[in-house]
Short mmCIF file of C-alpha atoms in Angstrom, two decimals:
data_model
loop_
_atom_site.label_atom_id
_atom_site.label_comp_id
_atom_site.label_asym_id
_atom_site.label_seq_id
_atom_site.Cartn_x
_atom_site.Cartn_y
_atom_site.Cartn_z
CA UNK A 152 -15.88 -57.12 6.80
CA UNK A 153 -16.60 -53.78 5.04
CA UNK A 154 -18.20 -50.81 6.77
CA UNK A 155 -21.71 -50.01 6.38
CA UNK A 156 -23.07 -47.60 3.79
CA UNK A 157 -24.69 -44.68 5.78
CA UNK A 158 -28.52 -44.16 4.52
CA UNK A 159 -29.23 -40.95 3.19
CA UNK A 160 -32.93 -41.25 3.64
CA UNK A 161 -35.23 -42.77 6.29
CA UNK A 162 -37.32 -45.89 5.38
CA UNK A 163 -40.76 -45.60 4.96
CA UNK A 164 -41.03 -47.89 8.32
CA UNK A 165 -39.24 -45.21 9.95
CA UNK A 166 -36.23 -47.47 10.18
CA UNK A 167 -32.74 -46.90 8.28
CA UNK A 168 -32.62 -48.01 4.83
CA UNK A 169 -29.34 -48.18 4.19
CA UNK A 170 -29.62 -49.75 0.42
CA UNK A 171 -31.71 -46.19 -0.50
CA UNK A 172 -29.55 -43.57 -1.66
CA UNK A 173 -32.14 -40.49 -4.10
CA UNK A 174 -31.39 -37.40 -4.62
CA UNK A 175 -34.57 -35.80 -4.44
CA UNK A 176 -35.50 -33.02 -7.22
CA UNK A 177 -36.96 -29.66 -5.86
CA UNK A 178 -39.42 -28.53 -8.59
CA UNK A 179 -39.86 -24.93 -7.39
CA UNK A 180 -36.29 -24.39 -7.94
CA UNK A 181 -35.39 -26.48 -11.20
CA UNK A 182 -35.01 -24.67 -13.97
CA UNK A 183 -33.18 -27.42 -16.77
CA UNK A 184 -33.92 -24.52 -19.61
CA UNK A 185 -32.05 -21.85 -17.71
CA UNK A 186 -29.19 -23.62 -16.88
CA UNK A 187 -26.46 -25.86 -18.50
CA UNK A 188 -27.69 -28.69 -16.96
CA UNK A 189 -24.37 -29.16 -14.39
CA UNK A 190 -26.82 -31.72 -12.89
CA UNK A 191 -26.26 -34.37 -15.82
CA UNK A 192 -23.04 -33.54 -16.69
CA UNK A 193 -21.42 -34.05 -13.41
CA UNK A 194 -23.32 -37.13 -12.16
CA UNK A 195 -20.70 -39.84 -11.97
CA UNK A 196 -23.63 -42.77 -12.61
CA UNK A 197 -24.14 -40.56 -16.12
CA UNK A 198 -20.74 -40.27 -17.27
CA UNK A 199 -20.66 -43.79 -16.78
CA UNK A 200 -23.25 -44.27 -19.78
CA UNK A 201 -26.64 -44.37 -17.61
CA UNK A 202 -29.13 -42.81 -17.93
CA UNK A 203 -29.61 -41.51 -14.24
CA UNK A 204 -30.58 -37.72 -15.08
CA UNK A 205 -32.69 -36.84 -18.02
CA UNK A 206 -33.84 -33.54 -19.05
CA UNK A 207 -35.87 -33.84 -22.15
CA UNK A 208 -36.24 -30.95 -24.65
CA UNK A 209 -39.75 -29.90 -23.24
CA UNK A 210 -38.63 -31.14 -19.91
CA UNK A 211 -39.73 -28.28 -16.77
CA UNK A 212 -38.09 -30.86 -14.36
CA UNK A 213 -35.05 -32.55 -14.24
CA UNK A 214 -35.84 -36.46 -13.60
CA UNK A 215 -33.52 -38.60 -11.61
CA UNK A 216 -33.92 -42.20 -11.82
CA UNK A 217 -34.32 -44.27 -8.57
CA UNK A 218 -32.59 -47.51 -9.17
CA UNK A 219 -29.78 -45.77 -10.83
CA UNK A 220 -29.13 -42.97 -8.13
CA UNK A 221 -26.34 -43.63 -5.88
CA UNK A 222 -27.22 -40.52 -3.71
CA UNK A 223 -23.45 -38.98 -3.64
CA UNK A 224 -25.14 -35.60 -3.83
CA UNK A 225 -22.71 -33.99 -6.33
CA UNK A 226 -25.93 -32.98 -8.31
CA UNK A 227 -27.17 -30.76 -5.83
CA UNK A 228 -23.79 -29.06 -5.10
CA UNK A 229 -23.48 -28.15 -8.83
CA UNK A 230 -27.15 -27.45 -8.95
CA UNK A 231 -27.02 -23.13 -9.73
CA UNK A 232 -30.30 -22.89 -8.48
CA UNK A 233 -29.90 -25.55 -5.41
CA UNK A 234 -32.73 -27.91 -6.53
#
């Protein structure tokens, strides 16, 4: 039998909820046109052809898709501005 996944986040029962795994955009601190965007480029659910972070052209916010989001938290290590 394989281990458990560890939940990132708390259900909203207060419970675990171990199938949600979102990385959570801070909007005070993302800043997609003064950056290179190392969000998107090193999300592993992106490079695998999903669209899991998009940053449109007029875009103040970097968007992060729920259902895709495997919360492995590389984003906001590469993040320059820790969002």
């Amino acid at each position: 039998m394989p281990p458990k996944k560890k939940s990132v986040k708390k259900g909203s029962d207060g419970g675990d909820d171990s199938l949600t795994r979102i990385a959570i955009v801070k909007a005070e601190r993302c800043k997609p046109k003064k950056c290179n965007q190392e969000c998107k480029k090193s999300c592993p659910v992106v490079k695998l052809g999903k669209l899991c972070i998009e940053v449109g052209p007029k875009s103040k916010l970097a968007f992060i898709s729920e259902p895709l989001c495997i919360g492995c938290g590389i984003c906001v290590k590469k993040c320059p501005f820790e969002a």
